[in-house]
mmCIF file of C-alpha atoms in Angstrom:
data_model
loop_
_atom_site.group_PDB
_atom_site.id
_atom_site.type_symbol
_atom_site.label_atom_id
_atom_site.label_comp_id
_atom_site.label_asym_id
_atom_site.label_seq_id
_atom_site.Cartn_x
_atom_site.Cartn_y
_atom_site.Cartn_z
ATOM 1 C CA MET A 1 21.760 -3.418 -12.958
ATOM 2 C CA ARG A 2 20.307 -1.513 -10.006
ATOM 3 C CA GLU A 3 22.054 1.475 -8.460
ATOM 4 C CA PRO A 4 23.216 0.911 -4.854
ATOM 5 C CA LEU A 5 20.793 2.214 -2.237
ATOM 6 C CA LYS A 6 22.020 4.455 0.529
ATOM 7 C CA PRO A 7 20.431 6.941 2.956
ATOM 8 C CA ILE A 8 19.997 10.382 1.379
ATOM 9 C CA HIS A 9 20.265 13.521 3.456
ATOM 10 C CA ARG A 10 18.677 16.688 2.056
ATOM 11 C CA SER A 11 18.247 20.138 3.546
ATOM 12 C CA ARG A 12 14.845 21.182 4.899
ATOM 13 C CA VAL A 13 14.572 23.844 2.197
ATOM 14 C CA ARG A 14 15.151 21.329 -0.576
ATOM 15 C CA ILE A 15 12.637 18.902 0.940
ATOM 16 C CA TYR A 16 10.016 21.671 1.288
ATOM 17 C CA LEU A 17 10.465 22.897 -2.293
ATOM 18 C CA GLY A 18 10.547 19.359 -3.652
ATOM 19 C CA ILE A 19 7.244 18.466 -1.976
ATOM 20 C CA LYS A 20 5.598 21.617 -3.322
ATOM 21 C CA ALA A 21 6.791 20.868 -6.857
ATOM 22 C CA PHE A 22 5.708 17.221 -6.805
ATOM 23 C CA ARG A 23 2.298 18.105 -5.397
ATOM 24 C CA LEU A 24 1.722 20.781 -8.029
ATOM 25 C CA ARG A 25 2.622 18.342 -10.772
ATOM 26 C CA ARG A 26 0.136 15.828 -9.399
ATOM 27 C CA TYR A 27 -2.672 18.428 -9.347
ATOM 28 C CA PHE A 28 -2.035 19.105 -13.031
ATOM 29 C CA GLN A 29 -1.950 15.389 -13.796
ATOM 30 C CA TRP A 30 -5.342 14.843 -12.189
ATOM 31 C CA ILE A 31 -6.783 17.523 -14.452
ATOM 32 C CA LEU A 32 -4.938 16.888 -17.707
ATOM 33 C CA ASP A 33 -3.981 13.195 -17.888
ATOM 34 C CA GLY A 34 -7.257 12.140 -19.522
ATOM 35 C CA LYS A 35 -8.049 9.381 -17.029
ATOM 36 C CA ALA A 36 -11.593 8.683 -15.909
ATOM 37 C CA TYR A 37 -11.232 8.741 -12.123
ATOM 38 C CA ALA A 38 -13.644 6.838 -9.919
ATOM 39 C CA LYS A 39 -15.642 9.140 -7.654
ATOM 40 C CA LYS A 40 -19.112 7.648 -7.249
ATOM 41 C CA LYS A 41 -20.157 5.862 -4.057
ATOM 42 C CA GLN A 42 -22.852 3.267 -3.660
ATOM 43 C CA GLU A 43 -24.354 2.331 -0.294
ATOM 44 C CA GLU A 44 -25.712 -1.000 -1.470
ATOM 45 C CA LYS A 45 -22.889 -3.529 -1.610
ATOM 46 C CA LEU A 46 -22.226 -5.520 -4.762
ATOM 47 C CA PRO A 47 -23.126 -9.175 -4.192
ATOM 48 C CA HIS A 48 -19.816 -11.041 -4.451
ATOM 49 C CA VAL A 49 -16.645 -10.696 -2.367
ATOM 50 C CA ILE A 50 -13.582 -11.042 -4.591
ATOM 51 C CA PHE A 51 -11.083 -10.766 -1.739
ATOM 52 C CA THR A 52 -11.094 -9.619 1.869
ATOM 53 C CA HIS A 53 -8.313 -8.829 4.297
ATOM 54 C CA ALA A 54 -7.966 -7.492 7.847
ATOM 55 C CA THR A 55 -5.034 -5.920 9.704
ATOM 56 C CA PRO A 56 -4.823 -5.092 13.440
ATOM 57 C CA LEU A 57 -5.354 -1.472 14.404
ATOM 58 C CA LEU A 58 -2.917 -1.496 17.322
ATOM 59 C CA ARG A 59 0.480 -3.165 17.399
ATOM 60 C CA LYS A 60 3.263 -2.756 19.915
ATOM 61 C CA LEU A 61 6.282 -1.606 17.956
ATOM 62 C CA LYS A 62 9.743 -0.986 19.273
ATOM 63 C CA ASP A 63 10.380 2.686 20.163
ATOM 64 C CA VAL A 64 6.883 3.752 18.981
ATOM 65 C CA GLU A 65 4.588 5.346 21.565
ATOM 66 C CA MET A 66 1.086 3.914 21.654
ATOM 67 C CA TRP A 67 -0.630 7.315 21.501
ATOM 68 C CA LEU A 68 0.569 7.590 17.903
ATOM 69 C CA GLN A 69 -1.245 4.369 17.088
ATOM 70 C CA HIS A 70 -4.434 5.469 18.861
ATOM 71 C CA ASN A 71 -4.369 8.665 16.795
ATOM 72 C CA LYS A 72 -3.752 6.541 13.715
ATOM 73 C CA VAL A 73 -7.083 4.813 14.317
ATOM 74 C CA THR A 74 -8.828 8.190 14.154
ATOM 75 C CA ASN A 75 -7.031 8.957 10.893
ATOM 76 C CA LEU A 76 -7.936 5.580 9.411
ATOM 77 C CA ARG A 77 -11.585 6.070 10.319
ATOM 78 C CA LEU A 78 -11.723 9.416 8.516
ATOM 79 C CA ALA A 79 -9.956 8.105 5.416
ATOM 80 C CA ALA A 80 -12.031 4.915 5.354
ATOM 81 C CA ASN A 81 -15.201 6.995 5.230
ATOM 82 C CA LYS A 82 -13.914 8.624 2.036
ATOM 83 C CA LEU A 83 -13.248 5.289 0.340
ATOM 84 C CA ASN A 84 -15.981 3.006 1.615
ATOM 85 C CA GLY A 85 -18.483 2.206 -1.133
ATOM 86 C CA ILE A 86 -16.447 3.655 -4.023
ATOM 87 C CA VAL A 87 -17.482 2.050 -7.303
ATOM 88 C CA LEU A 88 -14.840 1.310 -9.935
ATOM 89 C CA ARG A 89 -16.458 0.957 -13.344
ATOM 90 C CA PRO A 90 -14.786 -0.535 -16.453
ATOM 91 C CA GLY A 91 -12.113 1.847 -17.719
ATOM 92 C CA GLU A 92 -12.059 3.937 -14.528
ATOM 93 C CA THR A 93 -9.026 4.544 -12.298
ATOM 94 C CA PHE A 94 -9.044 4.529 -8.519
ATOM 95 C CA SER A 95 -6.750 7.213 -7.062
ATOM 96 C CA TYR A 96 -6.081 6.894 -3.326
ATOM 97 C CA TRP A 97 -5.271 10.538 -2.676
ATOM 98 C CA ARG A 98 -7.739 12.037 -5.118
ATOM 99 C CA LEU A 99 -10.529 10.413 -3.103
ATOM 100 C CA ILE A 100 -9.155 10.984 0.406
ATOM 101 C CA GLY A 101 -7.891 14.517 -0.130
ATOM 102 C CA ARG A 102 -5.348 16.341 1.963
ATOM 103 C CA THR A 103 -5.188 15.286 5.606
ATOM 104 C CA THR A 104 -5.450 18.393 7.822
ATOM 105 C CA ARG A 105 -6.306 19.163 11.435
ATOM 106 C CA HIS A 106 -9.313 21.130 10.201
ATOM 107 C CA LYS A 107 -10.755 17.849 8.872
ATOM 108 C CA GLY A 108 -10.103 16.095 12.181
ATOM 109 C CA TYR A 109 -6.857 14.311 11.364
ATOM 110 C CA GLN A 110 -4.405 13.880 14.231
ATOM 111 C CA ASP A 111 -0.691 13.304 14.659
ATOM 112 C CA GLY A 112 0.048 9.685 13.791
ATOM 113 C CA MET A 113 3.119 7.636 13.053
ATOM 114 C CA VAL A 114 5.036 8.722 9.960
ATOM 115 C CA LEU A 115 8.171 7.090 8.566
ATOM 116 C CA PHE A 116 10.516 9.782 7.294
ATOM 117 C CA HIS A 117 13.804 8.564 5.797
ATOM 118 C CA GLY A 118 13.553 5.434 7.896
ATOM 119 C CA LYS A 119 12.853 7.188 11.191
ATOM 120 C CA VAL A 120 9.599 7.176 13.117
ATOM 121 C CA THR A 121 8.142 10.623 13.700
ATOM 122 C CA ALA A 122 4.730 12.244 14.203
ATOM 123 C CA GLY A 123 2.762 13.878 11.405
ATOM 124 C CA VAL A 124 -0.806 14.988 10.792
ATOM 125 C CA GLY A 125 -2.694 12.138 9.162
ATOM 126 C CA GLY A 126 0.061 9.660 9.969
ATOM 127 C CA GLY A 127 -0.652 5.954 9.757
ATOM 128 C CA LEU A 128 -2.578 5.905 6.487
ATOM 129 C CA CYS A 129 -0.007 3.608 4.894
ATOM 130 C CA GLN A 130 -1.843 0.820 6.700
ATOM 131 C CA LEU A 131 -4.847 1.564 4.499
ATOM 132 C CA SER A 132 -2.878 1.796 1.242
ATOM 133 C CA ASN A 133 -1.039 -1.415 2.154
ATOM 134 C CA LEU A 134 -4.374 -3.154 2.693
ATOM 135 C CA ILE A 135 -5.849 -1.985 -0.619
ATOM 136 C CA TYR A 136 -2.716 -2.924 -2.565
ATOM 137 C CA TRP A 137 -2.610 -6.416 -1.032
ATOM 138 C CA MET A 138 -6.276 -6.996 -1.825
ATOM 139 C CA THR A 139 -5.821 -5.737 -5.392
ATOM 140 C CA LEU A 140 -3.037 -8.261 -6.000
ATOM 141 C CA HIS A 141 -5.701 -10.909 -5.367
ATOM 142 C CA SER A 142 -8.064 -9.488 -7.991
ATOM 143 C CA PRO A 143 -8.137 -8.947 -11.784
ATOM 144 C CA LEU A 144 -7.762 -5.185 -11.291
ATOM 145 C CA THR A 145 -4.599 -3.534 -12.632
ATOM 146 C CA VAL A 146 -2.231 -1.591 -10.362
ATOM 147 C CA THR A 147 -0.978 1.284 -12.527
ATOM 148 C CA GLU A 148 0.885 3.264 -9.860
ATOM 149 C CA ARG A 149 2.404 2.025 -6.625
ATOM 150 C CA TYR A 150 5.485 3.021 -4.615
ATOM 151 C CA ARG A 151 7.480 0.557 -2.574
ATOM 152 C CA HIS A 152 8.737 1.344 0.910
ATOM 153 C CA SER A 153 12.331 2.579 0.708
ATOM 154 C CA TYR A 154 13.146 1.472 4.265
ATOM 155 C CA ASP A 155 12.564 -1.825 6.030
ATOM 156 C CA VAL A 156 11.981 -0.480 9.531
ATOM 157 C CA PHE A 157 10.713 -3.398 11.617
ATOM 158 C CA PRO A 158 11.886 -7.056 11.774
ATOM 159 C CA ASP A 159 9.749 -9.872 10.415
ATOM 160 C CA ALA A 160 8.483 -11.169 13.763
ATOM 161 C CA GLY A 161 4.809 -12.033 13.200
ATOM 162 C CA ARG A 162 4.852 -11.230 9.470
ATOM 163 C CA THR A 163 2.351 -13.284 7.478
ATOM 164 C CA GLN A 164 2.789 -11.623 4.071
ATOM 165 C CA PRO A 165 5.885 -11.551 1.897
ATOM 166 C CA PHE A 166 8.182 -8.593 2.420
ATOM 167 C CA GLY A 167 7.485 -5.867 -0.132
ATOM 168 C CA THR A 168 3.740 -6.355 -0.603
ATOM 169 C CA GLY A 169 2.796 -2.936 0.754
ATOM 170 C CA ALA A 170 2.334 0.464 -0.877
ATOM 171 C CA THR A 171 3.718 3.585 0.742
ATOM 172 C CA CYS A 172 1.722 6.803 0.451
ATOM 173 C CA PHE A 173 2.403 10.498 0.919
ATOM 174 C CA TYR A 174 -0.015 13.227 -0.137
ATOM 175 C CA ASN A 175 -0.433 13.537 -2.989
ATOM 176 C CA TYR A 176 2.362 12.448 -5.257
ATOM 177 C CA LEU A 177 3.059 9.006 -3.745
ATOM 178 C CA ASP A 178 -0.310 7.741 -4.877
ATOM 179 C CA LEU A 179 -1.846 4.311 -5.298
ATOM 180 C CA GLN A 180 -3.749 4.027 -8.571
ATOM 181 C CA ILE A 181 -5.757 1.023 -9.759
ATOM 182 C CA ARG A 182 -7.491 0.668 -13.125
ATOM 183 C CA ASN A 183 -10.438 -1.547 -13.938
ATOM 184 C CA ASP A 184 -9.574 -3.277 -17.207
ATOM 185 C CA THR A 185 -12.367 -5.824 -16.816
ATOM 186 C CA GLN A 186 -15.917 -5.741 -18.140
ATOM 187 C CA GLN A 187 -17.624 -5.703 -14.756
ATOM 188 C CA VAL A 188 -18.087 -3.190 -11.943
ATOM 189 C CA TYR A 189 -16.035 -3.436 -8.752
ATOM 190 C CA GLN A 190 -16.641 -1.844 -5.369
ATOM 191 C CA LEU A 191 -14.295 -1.105 -2.468
ATOM 192 C CA ALA A 192 -15.627 -1.668 1.041
ATOM 193 C CA ILE A 193 -13.622 -0.437 4.040
ATOM 194 C CA ARG A 194 -14.600 -0.554 7.698
ATOM 195 C CA LEU A 195 -13.065 -0.488 11.173
ATOM 196 C CA THR A 196 -13.992 -2.931 13.887
ATOM 197 C CA GLU A 197 -12.884 -2.540 17.498
ATOM 198 C CA SER A 198 -9.638 -4.308 16.700
ATOM 199 C CA HIS A 199 -9.060 -4.408 12.916
ATOM 200 C CA LEU A 200 -9.085 -2.473 9.687
ATOM 201 C CA VAL A 201 -11.109 -4.581 7.256
ATOM 202 C CA GLY A 202 -11.310 -4.268 3.491
ATOM 203 C CA GLU A 203 -13.085 -5.979 0.599
ATOM 204 C CA TRP A 204 -13.065 -5.823 -3.149
ATOM 205 C CA ARG A 205 -16.574 -6.754 -4.275
ATOM 206 C CA ALA A 206 -18.001 -7.333 -7.767
ATOM 207 C CA GLU A 207 -21.155 -8.066 -9.693
ATOM 208 C CA MET A 208 -20.122 -11.634 -10.522
ATOM 209 C CA LEU A 209 -18.096 -14.408 -8.920
ATOM 210 C CA PRO A 210 -14.374 -14.376 -9.756
ATOM 211 C CA ILE A 211 -13.059 -16.585 -12.544
ATOM 212 C CA HIS A 212 -9.606 -16.814 -10.976
ATOM 213 C CA THR A 213 -7.990 -16.881 -7.547
ATOM 214 C CA TYR A 214 -4.427 -15.826 -6.784
ATOM 215 C CA GLU A 215 -1.523 -16.815 -4.566
ATOM 216 C CA ILE A 216 1.103 -14.153 -3.848
ATOM 217 C CA TYR A 217 4.652 -15.303 -3.143
ATOM 218 C CA GLU A 218 8.231 -14.097 -3.346
ATOM 219 C CA ARG A 219 11.334 -15.207 -5.193
ATOM 220 C CA ASN A 220 15.012 -14.268 -5.006
ATOM 221 C CA HIS A 221 14.941 -12.913 -1.447
ATOM 222 C CA TRP A 222 18.409 -11.780 -0.456
ATOM 223 C CA ILE A 223 20.249 -9.232 1.688
ATOM 224 C CA THR A 224 23.346 -7.308 0.637
ATOM 225 C CA ARG A 225 25.933 -5.488 2.720
ATOM 226 C CA GLU A 226 26.442 -2.108 1.065
ATOM 227 C CA TYR A 227 29.690 -0.165 0.718
ATOM 228 C CA TRP A 228 28.451 2.525 3.142
ATOM 229 C CA GLY A 229 28.082 -0.042 5.933
ATOM 230 C CA GLY A 230 24.371 -0.784 5.990
ATOM 231 C CA TYR A 231 22.189 -3.594 4.681
ATOM 232 C CA VAL A 232 19.679 -3.604 1.825
ATOM 233 C CA ARG A 233 16.935 -6.174 1.452
ATOM 234 C CA HIS A 234 15.719 -7.347 -1.952
ATOM 235 C CA ASN A 235 13.071 -9.630 -3.400
ATOM 236 C CA GLU A 236 10.677 -10.186 -6.280
ATOM 237 C CA ILE A 237 6.913 -10.569 -5.896
ATOM 238 C CA HIS A 238 5.056 -13.036 -8.112
ATOM 239 C CA ARG A 239 1.564 -14.465 -8.178
ATOM 240 C CA LYS A 240 0.117 -17.790 -9.231
ATOM 241 C CA VAL A 241 -3.238 -17.759 -11.016
ATOM 242 C CA PHE A 242 -5.731 -20.585 -10.485
ATOM 243 C CA ASN A 243 -8.972 -21.331 -12.325
ATOM 244 C CA GLN A 244 -12.250 -22.374 -10.727
ATOM 245 C CA GLN A 245 -11.054 -26.007 -10.646
ATOM 246 C CA ASP A 246 -8.017 -24.856 -8.613
ATOM 247 C CA GLU A 247 -5.704 -25.611 -11.548
ATOM 248 C CA LEU A 248 -2.641 -23.437 -12.087
ATOM 249 C CA VAL A 249 -3.150 -21.402 -15.274
ATOM 250 C CA GLY A 250 -0.565 -18.648 -14.865
ATOM 251 C CA ASP A 251 2.471 -17.447 -12.942
ATOM 252 C CA GLU A 252 3.061 -13.693 -13.159
ATOM 253 C CA TRP A 253 5.883 -11.359 -12.134
ATOM 254 C CA ILE A 254 4.435 -8.443 -10.152
ATOM 255 C CA THR A 255 7.265 -6.223 -8.904
ATOM 256 C CA GLU A 256 10.666 -6.100 -7.260
ATOM 257 C CA ASN A 257 11.635 -4.450 -3.977
ATOM 258 C CA HIS A 258 14.795 -2.903 -2.559
ATOM 259 C CA ALA A 259 14.737 -1.414 0.944
ATOM 260 C CA ILE A 260 17.359 -0.117 3.353
ATOM 261 C CA MET A 261 17.224 -2.158 6.555
ATOM 262 C CA MET A 262 16.998 -0.184 9.786
ATOM 263 C CA TYR A 263 17.927 -3.182 11.954
ATOM 264 C CA GLU A 264 20.514 -5.934 11.928
ATOM 265 C CA PRO A 265 19.399 -8.803 9.640
ATOM 266 C CA LEU A 266 19.562 -11.506 12.325
ATOM 267 C CA LEU A 267 15.919 -12.545 12.749
ATOM 268 C CA GLU A 268 14.442 -15.446 10.829
ATOM 269 C CA GLN A 269 12.198 -14.640 7.892
ATOM 270 C CA GLY A 270 8.424 -14.865 8.313
ATOM 271 C CA GLU A 271 6.063 -16.944 6.253
ATOM 272 C CA CYS A 272 6.514 -15.918 2.625
ATOM 273 C CA SER A 273 3.325 -17.042 0.959
ATOM 274 C CA ALA A 274 -0.346 -16.343 1.528
ATOM 275 C CA LYS A 275 -3.375 -17.613 -0.336
ATOM 276 C CA THR A 276 -6.094 -16.169 1.865
ATOM 277 C CA GLY A 277 -6.789 -12.700 3.170
ATOM 278 C CA GLU A 278 -7.515 -13.618 6.773
ATOM 279 C CA ALA A 279 -4.067 -13.149 8.316
ATOM 280 C CA ALA A 280 -2.955 -9.829 9.750
ATOM 281 C CA ASN A 281 -0.291 -7.732 8.128
#
């Protein structure tokens, strides 16, 4: 049985010390955990697209100033350059933050939108969750294995315009809220990331055509009124597996989500299933 979610308020000193401790632990893990981390890039693209997806760079969000989103585009461009072309060989692990590194002004990162305990604020390198969300969503449509992913603790914006199930993103915060993906297959994969004038575009590519395709959907979507007065949203994410004849050969549980809602739960839910990667997030 899950423990009830509620907003947590911590002192600035405790937050500062906690971040330092978690980051130090992650540095040691990168050195001592025995994983073979992907680090090699390849300019030539692998021949076959396993899955592609695009999300809009600029969206009008309630109470969010547009300059934060314009700065986010700069941040995404810098981070995308670190990831574009990365090759993931059999047995290797992709680590989002190990490849991107720390986002600092010295590297050109700007103040972008950051969600901190459910509130929108500005922070250097803000907005990179859009990139981790994109990579996670694409990975769910591939044979690659997600070994580390963190769900969003707060549901900040209503579902208006949503085309993916709630809870199919991956929050990130340097460096301990990481996204890690392992290649348990026998073929090489490659991540391609680029920015157009209007969208962030990603691809997982491979040496051979995929054997399976996937449909991501949700089950058991419900909202609870908590004892402290707020609402918490819940669901489970599953995926259907199809063979090359489009026959259903598997139905897998992926994860569950629980998020504190930062708005009244009065809007209708968005579309809760997606089989292609063309729709925007």
